Amino acid sequence: MAQQPPAMAVTFKVNGKAQALMLDTRTTLLDALRDHIGLMGTKKGCDHGQCGACTVLVNGTRINSCLSLAVMHEGDAVTTIEGLGTPEQLHPMQAAFVKHDGFQCGYCTPGQICSAVAVLEEIRAGIPSHVQGDVGTAPEMSLPEMRERMSGNICRCGAYSNIAEAMAEVAGVRIAETHGAQSDAGAEA
Ligand code: FES
Ligand code: FES
């Protein structure tokens, strides 16, 4: 008889709700969320860390859930797109995506929104980026910073400029700057 793959118990919170699972140790966090917990908002695009569709927040930090094993998340707090807001009370970033048409087919959108929420926090926390002129100073809340930090989230529909506008509104960056920087927004991703 074929040997069963090793399984392990893991307990973590997803959108504030405790989850206790017994999982094949090879199960990714993405598959645990979708196939074991039934949260289908987090999307599987490439399943190997190239598209960002599977982005979720773990203890407030964004990760590609397809690249992380679920059993590594004992005790963690995971937030998916379902946990950011509700249809009646959208998260400000969700509302801004709707207002600025930051999507077309919507497949990449849960990952884009989770990433966008985390990006603003990363800039506020002073985490440096590749486009920062001087890593000894705090990064600016600017469109180049936002676009650089969103470059791991791919959108096949090319909604990049509208995503940038949505993020700018939530961040309080002037829309006039947004229009001036739109034309090459998609080329960077
Ligand atoms: S599905 Fe995870 S990065 Fe593409
Ligand atoms: S909205 Fe279709 S892939 Fe981004």
PDB file of C-alpha atoms and ligand atoms in Angstrom:
ATOM      1  CA  MET A   1       0.000   0.000   0.000  1.00  0.00           C
ATOM      2  CA  ALA A   2       1.294   3.442  -0.876  1.00  0.00           C
ATOM      3  CA  GLN A   3       2.477   5.474   2.064  1.00  0.00           C
ATOM      4  CA  GLN A   4       0.364   8.488   2.999  1.00  0.00           C
ATOM      5  CA  PRO A   5       2.124  11.867   2.645  1.00  0.00           C
ATOM      6  CA  PRO A   6       3.071  13.404   5.994  1.00  0.00           C
ATOM      7  CA  ALA A   7       0.349  15.534   7.576  1.00  0.00           C
ATOM      8  CA  MET A   8       0.613  18.129  10.319  1.00  0.00           C
ATOM      9  CA  ALA A   9      -1.816  20.105  12.446  1.00  0.00           C
ATOM     10  CA  VAL A  10      -1.744  23.891  12.104  1.00  0.00           C
ATOM     11  CA  THR A  11      -3.807  26.576  13.804  1.00  0.00           C
ATOM     12  CA  PHE A  12      -4.001  30.170  12.630  1.00  0.00           C
ATOM     13  CA  LYS A  13      -6.503  32.963  12.285  1.00  0.00           C
ATOM     14  CA  VAL A  14      -7.984  33.947   8.971  1.00  0.00           C
ATOM     15  CA  ASN A  15      -9.865  37.251   8.912  1.00  0.00           C
ATOM     16  CA  GLY A  16     -10.137  37.065  12.689  1.00  0.00           C
ATOM     17  CA  LYS A  17     -11.573  33.541  12.792  1.00  0.00           C
ATOM     18  CA  ALA A  18      -9.550  30.658  14.270  1.00  0.00           C
ATOM     19  CA  GLN A  19      -8.849  27.806  11.857  1.00  0.00           C
ATOM     20  CA  ALA A  20      -7.518  24.400  12.941  1.00  0.00           C
ATOM     21  CA  LEU A  21      -6.460  22.233  10.011  1.00  0.00           C
ATOM     22  CA  MET A  22      -4.720  18.924   9.465  1.00  0.00           C
ATOM     23  CA  LEU A  23      -2.777  19.350   6.256  1.00  0.00           C
ATOM     24  CA  ASP A  24      -0.425  17.533   3.947  1.00  0.00           C
ATOM     25  CA  THR A  25       2.789  19.378   4.761  1.00  0.00           C
ATOM     26  CA  ARG A  26       3.160  20.328   1.093  1.00  0.00           C
ATOM     27  CA  THR A  27      -0.060  22.377   1.099  1.00  0.00           C
ATOM     28  CA  THR A  28       0.541  26.020   0.283  1.00  0.00           C
ATOM     29  CA  LEU A  29      -1.174  28.774   2.234  1.00  0.00           C
ATOM     30  CA  LEU A  30      -3.003  29.617  -0.995  1.00  0.00           C
ATOM     31  CA  ASP A  31      -4.441  26.111  -1.324  1.00  0.00           C
ATOM     32  CA  ALA A  32      -5.290  26.007   2.382  1.00  0.00           C
ATOM     33  CA  LEU A  33      -7.278  29.223   2.027  1.00  0.00           C
ATOM     34  CA  ARG A  34      -9.105  28.175  -1.131  1.00  0.00           C
ATOM     35  CA  ASP A  35      -9.464  24.393  -0.879  1.00  0.00           C
ATOM     36  CA  HIS A  36      -9.598  23.797   2.876  1.00  0.00           C
ATOM     37  CA  ILE A  37     -11.208  26.983   4.242  1.00  0.00           C
ATOM     38  CA  GLY A  38     -13.290  27.846   1.185  1.00  0.00           C
ATOM     39  CA  LEU A  39     -12.173  31.444   0.769  1.00  0.00           C
ATOM     40  CA  MET A  40     -12.032  31.815  -3.004  1.00  0.00           C
ATOM     41  CA  GLY A  41     -11.212  35.525  -3.087  1.00  0.00           C
ATOM     42  CA  THR A  42      -7.474  34.866  -3.129  1.00  0.00           C
ATOM     43  CA  LYS A  43      -6.596  33.885  -6.678  1.00  0.00           C
ATOM     44  CA  LYS A  44      -4.150  31.400  -8.171  1.00  0.00           C
ATOM     45  CA  GLY A  45      -2.548  32.926 -11.235  1.00  0.00           C
ATOM     46  CA  CYS A  46       0.869  31.415 -11.812  1.00  0.00           C
ATOM     47  CA  ASP A  47       1.292  29.349  -8.598  1.00  0.00           C
ATOM     48  CA  HIS A  48       5.004  30.127  -8.551  1.00  0.00           C
ATOM     49  CA  GLY A  49       5.504  33.647  -7.310  1.00  0.00           C
ATOM     50  CA  GLN A  50       5.394  35.625 -10.525  1.00  0.00           C
ATOM     51  CA  CYS A  51       1.993  37.325 -10.716  1.00  0.00           C
ATOM     52  CA  GLY A  52       0.912  38.463  -7.240  1.00  0.00           C
ATOM     53  CA  ALA A  53      -2.698  37.283  -7.681  1.00  0.00           C
ATOM     54  CA  CYS A  54      -2.364  35.247  -4.467  1.00  0.00           C
ATOM     55  CA  THR A  55      -1.192  38.156  -2.282  1.00  0.00           C
ATOM     56  CA  VAL A  56      -2.530  38.109   1.287  1.00  0.00           C
ATOM     57  CA  LEU A  57      -1.483  39.841   4.484  1.00  0.00           C
ATOM     58  CA  VAL A  58       0.195  37.784   7.212  1.00  0.00           C
ATOM     59  CA  ASN A  59       0.527  39.675  10.483  1.00  0.00           C
ATOM     60  CA  GLY A  60       0.096  42.830   8.386  1.00  0.00           C
ATOM     61  CA  THR A  61       2.837  42.020   5.859  1.00  0.00           C
ATOM     62  CA  ARG A  62       2.023  41.058   2.269  1.00  0.00           C
ATOM     63  CA  ILE A  63       3.214  37.719   0.957  1.00  0.00           C
ATOM     64  CA  ASN A  64       2.625  35.545  -2.085  1.00  0.00           C
ATOM     65  CA  SER A  65       0.556  32.796  -0.510  1.00  0.00           C
ATOM     66  CA  CYS A  66       1.470  30.356  -3.302  1.00  0.00           C
ATOM     67  CA  LEU A  67       5.095  30.437  -2.142  1.00  0.00           C
ATOM     68  CA  SER A  68       4.432  29.756   1.525  1.00  0.00           C
ATOM     69  CA  LEU A  69       3.554  26.444   3.153  1.00  0.00           C
ATOM     70  CA  ALA A  70       0.455  26.597   5.333  1.00  0.00           C
ATOM     71  CA  VAL A  71       2.110  24.708   8.202  1.00  0.00           C
ATOM     72  CA  MET A  72       4.637  27.547   8.515  1.00  0.00           C
ATOM     73  CA  HIS A  73       1.869  29.837   9.747  1.00  0.00           C
ATOM     74  CA  GLU A  74       1.152  28.405  13.185  1.00  0.00           C
ATOM     75  CA  GLY A  75      -0.262  31.234  15.316  1.00  0.00           C
ATOM     76  CA  ASP A  76      -0.279  33.776  12.485  1.00  0.00           C
ATOM     77  CA  ALA A  77      -3.067  36.216  11.589  1.00  0.00           C
ATOM     78  CA  VAL A  78      -3.920  36.028   7.892  1.00  0.00           C
ATOM     79  CA  THR A  79      -6.050  38.653   6.152  1.00  0.00           C
ATOM     80  CA  THR A  80      -7.521  37.945   2.729  1.00  0.00           C
ATOM     81  CA  ILE A  81      -9.575  40.208   0.494  1.00  0.00           C
ATOM     82  CA  GLU A  82     -12.693  38.902   2.270  1.00  0.00           C
ATOM     83  CA  GLY A  83     -11.337  40.259   5.549  1.00  0.00           C
ATOM     84  CA  LEU A  84     -10.498  43.771   4.373  1.00  0.00           C
ATOM     85  CA  GLY A  85     -14.052  45.005   3.976  1.00  0.00           C
ATOM     86  CA  THR A  86     -17.605  43.901   3.314  1.00  0.00           C
ATOM     87  CA  PRO A  87     -19.911  44.687   0.381  1.00  0.00           C
ATOM     88  CA  GLU A  88     -21.811  47.038   2.702  1.00  0.00           C
ATOM     89  CA  GLN A  89     -18.690  48.623   4.163  1.00  0.00           C
ATOM     90  CA  LEU A  90     -15.788  48.513   1.734  1.00  0.00           C
ATOM     91  CA  HIS A  91     -12.214  49.088   2.853  1.00  0.00           C
ATOM     92  CA  PRO A  92     -11.105  52.543   1.586  1.00  0.00           C
ATOM     93  CA  MET A  93      -8.798  50.848  -0.932  1.00  0.00           C
ATOM     94  CA  GLN A  94     -11.631  48.672  -2.233  1.00  0.00           C
ATOM     95  CA  ALA A  95     -13.852  51.738  -2.578  1.00  0.00           C
ATOM     96  CA  ALA A  96     -11.089  53.611  -4.415  1.00  0.00           C
ATOM     97  CA  PHE A  97     -10.581  50.723  -6.858  1.00  0.00           C
ATOM     98  CA  VAL A  98     -14.304  50.829  -7.649  1.00  0.00           C
ATOM     99  CA  LYS A  99     -14.316  54.620  -8.006  1.00  0.00           C
ATOM    100  CA  HIS A 100     -11.262  54.680 -10.299  1.00  0.00           C
ATOM    101  CA  ASP A 101     -12.089  51.532 -12.309  1.00  0.00           C
ATOM    102  CA  GLY A 102      -8.952  49.806 -11.054  1.00  0.00           C
ATOM    103  CA  PHE A 103      -9.862  46.522 -12.732  1.00  0.00           C
ATOM    104  CA  GLN A 104     -11.401  44.953 -15.800  1.00  0.00           C
ATOM    105  CA  CYS A 105     -11.785  41.155 -15.476  1.00  0.00           C
ATOM    106  CA  GLY A 106     -11.020  41.388 -11.760  1.00  0.00           C
ATOM    107  CA  TYR A 107      -8.875  38.276 -11.517  1.00  0.00           C
ATOM    108  CA  CYS A 108      -5.793  40.079 -10.245  1.00  0.00           C
ATOM    109  CA  THR A 109      -7.792  42.520  -8.127  1.00  0.00           C
ATOM    110  CA  PRO A 110      -7.850  40.792  -4.711  1.00  0.00           C
ATOM    111  CA  GLY A 111      -4.067  40.534  -4.840  1.00  0.00           C
ATOM    112  CA  GLN A 112      -3.723  44.092  -6.119  1.00  0.00           C
ATOM    113  CA  ILE A 113      -5.849  45.475  -3.284  1.00  0.00           C
ATOM    114  CA  CYS A 114      -4.106  43.458  -0.545  1.00  0.00           C
ATOM    115  CA  SER A 115      -0.770  44.566  -1.967  1.00  0.00           C
ATOM    116  CA  ALA A 116      -1.869  48.208  -2.280  1.00  0.00           C
ATOM    117  CA  VAL A 117      -2.967  48.306   1.357  1.00  0.00           C
ATOM    118  CA  ALA A 118       0.392  46.893   2.463  1.00  0.00           C
ATOM    119  CA  VAL A 119       2.389  49.190   0.158  1.00  0.00           C
ATOM    120  CA  LEU A 120       1.057  52.323   1.820  1.00  0.00           C
ATOM    121  CA  GLU A 121       1.980  50.886   5.219  1.00  0.00           C
ATOM    122  CA  GLU A 122       5.473  49.964   3.946  1.00  0.00           C
ATOM    123  CA  ILE A 123       6.075  53.535   2.776  1.00  0.00           C
ATOM    124  CA  ARG A 124       4.760  54.958   6.058  1.00  0.00           C
ATOM    125  CA  ALA A 125       7.020  52.553   7.964  1.00  0.00           C
ATOM    126  CA  GLY A 126      10.064  53.811   6.029  1.00  0.00           C
ATOM    127  CA  ILE A 127      10.854  50.504   4.327  1.00  0.00           C
ATOM    128  CA  PRO A 128      13.218  51.376   1.440  1.00  0.00           C
ATOM    129  CA  SER A 129      12.605  50.585  -2.225  1.00  0.00           C
ATOM    130  CA  HIS A 130      14.620  50.333  -5.424  1.00  0.00           C
ATOM    131  CA  VAL A 131      13.535  53.784  -6.674  1.00  0.00           C
ATOM    132  CA  GLN A 132      14.375  55.606  -3.465  1.00  0.00           C
ATOM    133  CA  GLY A 133      17.175  58.073  -4.101  1.00  0.00           C
ATOM    134  CA  ASP A 134      18.677  57.900  -0.616  1.00  0.00           C
ATOM    135  CA  VAL A 135      17.906  54.922   1.596  1.00  0.00           C
ATOM    136  CA  GLY A 136      19.107  56.984   4.554  1.00  0.00           C
ATOM    137  CA  THR A 137      15.984  59.147   4.321  1.00  0.00           C
ATOM    138  CA  ALA A 138      12.346  58.158   4.617  1.00  0.00           C
ATOM    139  CA  PRO A 139      10.680  57.143   1.327  1.00  0.00           C
ATOM    140  CA  GLU A 140       8.182  59.612  -0.110  1.00  0.00           C
ATOM    141  CA  MET A 141       4.524  58.808  -0.478  1.00  0.00           C
ATOM    142  CA  SER A 142       4.709  59.249  -4.240  1.00  0.00           C
ATOM    143  CA  LEU A 143       3.529  57.574  -7.427  1.00  0.00           C
ATOM    144  CA  PRO A 144       6.989  56.300  -8.412  1.00  0.00           C
ATOM    145  CA  GLU A 145       7.272  54.638  -4.991  1.00  0.00           C
ATOM    146  CA  MET A 146       3.817  53.121  -5.267  1.00  0.00           C
ATOM    147  CA  ARG A 147       4.342  51.872  -8.825  1.00  0.00           C
ATOM    148  CA  GLU A 148       7.700  50.331  -7.988  1.00  0.00           C
ATOM    149  CA  ARG A 149       6.308  48.562  -4.945  1.00  0.00           C
ATOM    150  CA  MET A 150       3.314  47.262  -6.941  1.00  0.00           C
ATOM    151  CA  SER A 151       5.508  45.876  -9.719  1.00  0.00           C
ATOM    152  CA  GLY A 152       5.088  42.309  -8.441  1.00  0.00           C
ATOM    153  CA  ASN A 153       1.343  42.442  -9.081  1.00  0.00           C
ATOM    154  CA  ILE A 154       0.669  41.763 -12.734  1.00  0.00           C
ATOM    155  CA  CYS A 155      -2.575  42.756 -14.462  1.00  0.00           C
ATOM    156  CA  ARG A 156      -3.212  41.196 -17.849  1.00  0.00           C
ATOM    157  CA  CYS A 157      -6.009  43.712 -18.442  1.00  0.00           C
ATOM    158  CA  GLY A 158      -3.570  46.587 -17.996  1.00  0.00           C
ATOM    159  CA  ALA A 159      -5.496  48.482 -15.322  1.00  0.00           C
ATOM    160  CA  TYR A 160      -2.259  49.897 -13.917  1.00  0.00           C
ATOM    161  CA  SER A 161      -2.947  53.608 -14.346  1.00  0.00           C
ATOM    162  CA  ASN A 162      -6.339  53.332 -12.648  1.00  0.00           C
ATOM    163  CA  ILE A 163      -4.842  51.256  -9.833  1.00  0.00           C
ATOM    164  CA  ALA A 164      -2.256  54.009  -9.338  1.00  0.00           C
ATOM    165  CA  GLU A 165      -5.038  56.610  -9.200  1.00  0.00           C
ATOM    166  CA  ALA A 166      -6.923  54.580  -6.592  1.00  0.00           C
ATOM    167  CA  MET A 167      -3.816  54.229  -4.459  1.00  0.00           C
ATOM    168  CA  ALA A 168      -3.002  57.928  -4.831  1.00  0.00           C
ATOM    169  CA  GLU A 169      -6.422  58.881  -3.560  1.00  0.00           C
ATOM    170  CA  VAL A 170      -6.162  56.661  -0.494  1.00  0.00           C
ATOM    171  CA  ALA A 171      -2.619  57.881   0.166  1.00  0.00           C
ATOM    172  CA  GLY A 172      -3.604  61.530  -0.210  1.00  0.00           C
ATOM    173  CA  VAL A 173      -1.230  62.096  -3.143  1.00  0.00           C
ATOM    174  CA  ARG A 174      -2.548  64.836  -5.423  1.00  0.00           C
ATOM    175  CA  ILE A 175      -4.480  63.553  -8.442  1.00  0.00           C
ATOM    176  CA  ALA A 176      -2.756  66.179 -10.638  1.00  0.00           C
ATOM    177  CA  GLU A 177       0.523  64.319 -10.012  1.00  0.00           C
ATOM    178  CA  THR A 178      -1.249  61.088 -10.853  1.00  0.00           C
ATOM    179  CA  HIS A 179      -2.240  62.247 -14.324  1.00  0.00           C
ATOM    180  CA  GLY A 180       1.261  63.471 -15.020  1.00  0.00           C
ATOM    181  CA  ALA A 181       2.757  60.080 -14.206  1.00  0.00           C
ATOM    182  CA  GLN A 182       0.200  57.814 -15.813  1.00  0.00           C
ATOM    183  CA  SER A 183       1.547  57.141 -19.242  1.00  0.00           C
ATOM    184  CA  ASP A 184       4.275  54.682 -18.312  1.00  0.00           C
ATOM    185  CA  ALA A 185       2.511  53.090 -15.315  1.00  0.00           C
ATOM    186  CA  GLY A 186       1.888  49.798 -17.086  1.00  0.00           C
ATOM    187  CA  ALA A 187       5.319  49.523 -18.612  1.00  0.00           C
ATOM    188  CA  GLU A 188       6.940  48.964 -15.235  1.00  0.00           C
ATOM    189  CA  ALA A 189       4.890  45.999 -14.137  1.00  0.00           C
TER     190      ALA A 189
HETATM  191  S1  FES B   1      -0.267  32.720  -7.901  1.00  0.00           S
HETATM  192 FE1  FES B   1       1.161  33.357  -6.408  1.00  0.00          FE
HETATM  193  S2  FES B   1       2.425  34.786  -7.433  1.00  0.00           S
HETATM  194 FE2  FES B   1       1.120  34.007  -8.970  1.00  0.00          FE
HETATM  195  S1  FES B   2      -8.192  43.233 -14.042  1.00  0.00           S
HETATM  196 FE1  FES B   2      -7.926  41.528 -15.371  1.00  0.00          FE
HETATM  197  S2  FES B   2      -5.959  40.776 -14.866  1.00  0.00           S
HETATM  198 FE2  FES B   2      -6.119  42.630 -13.753  1.00  0.00          FE
END
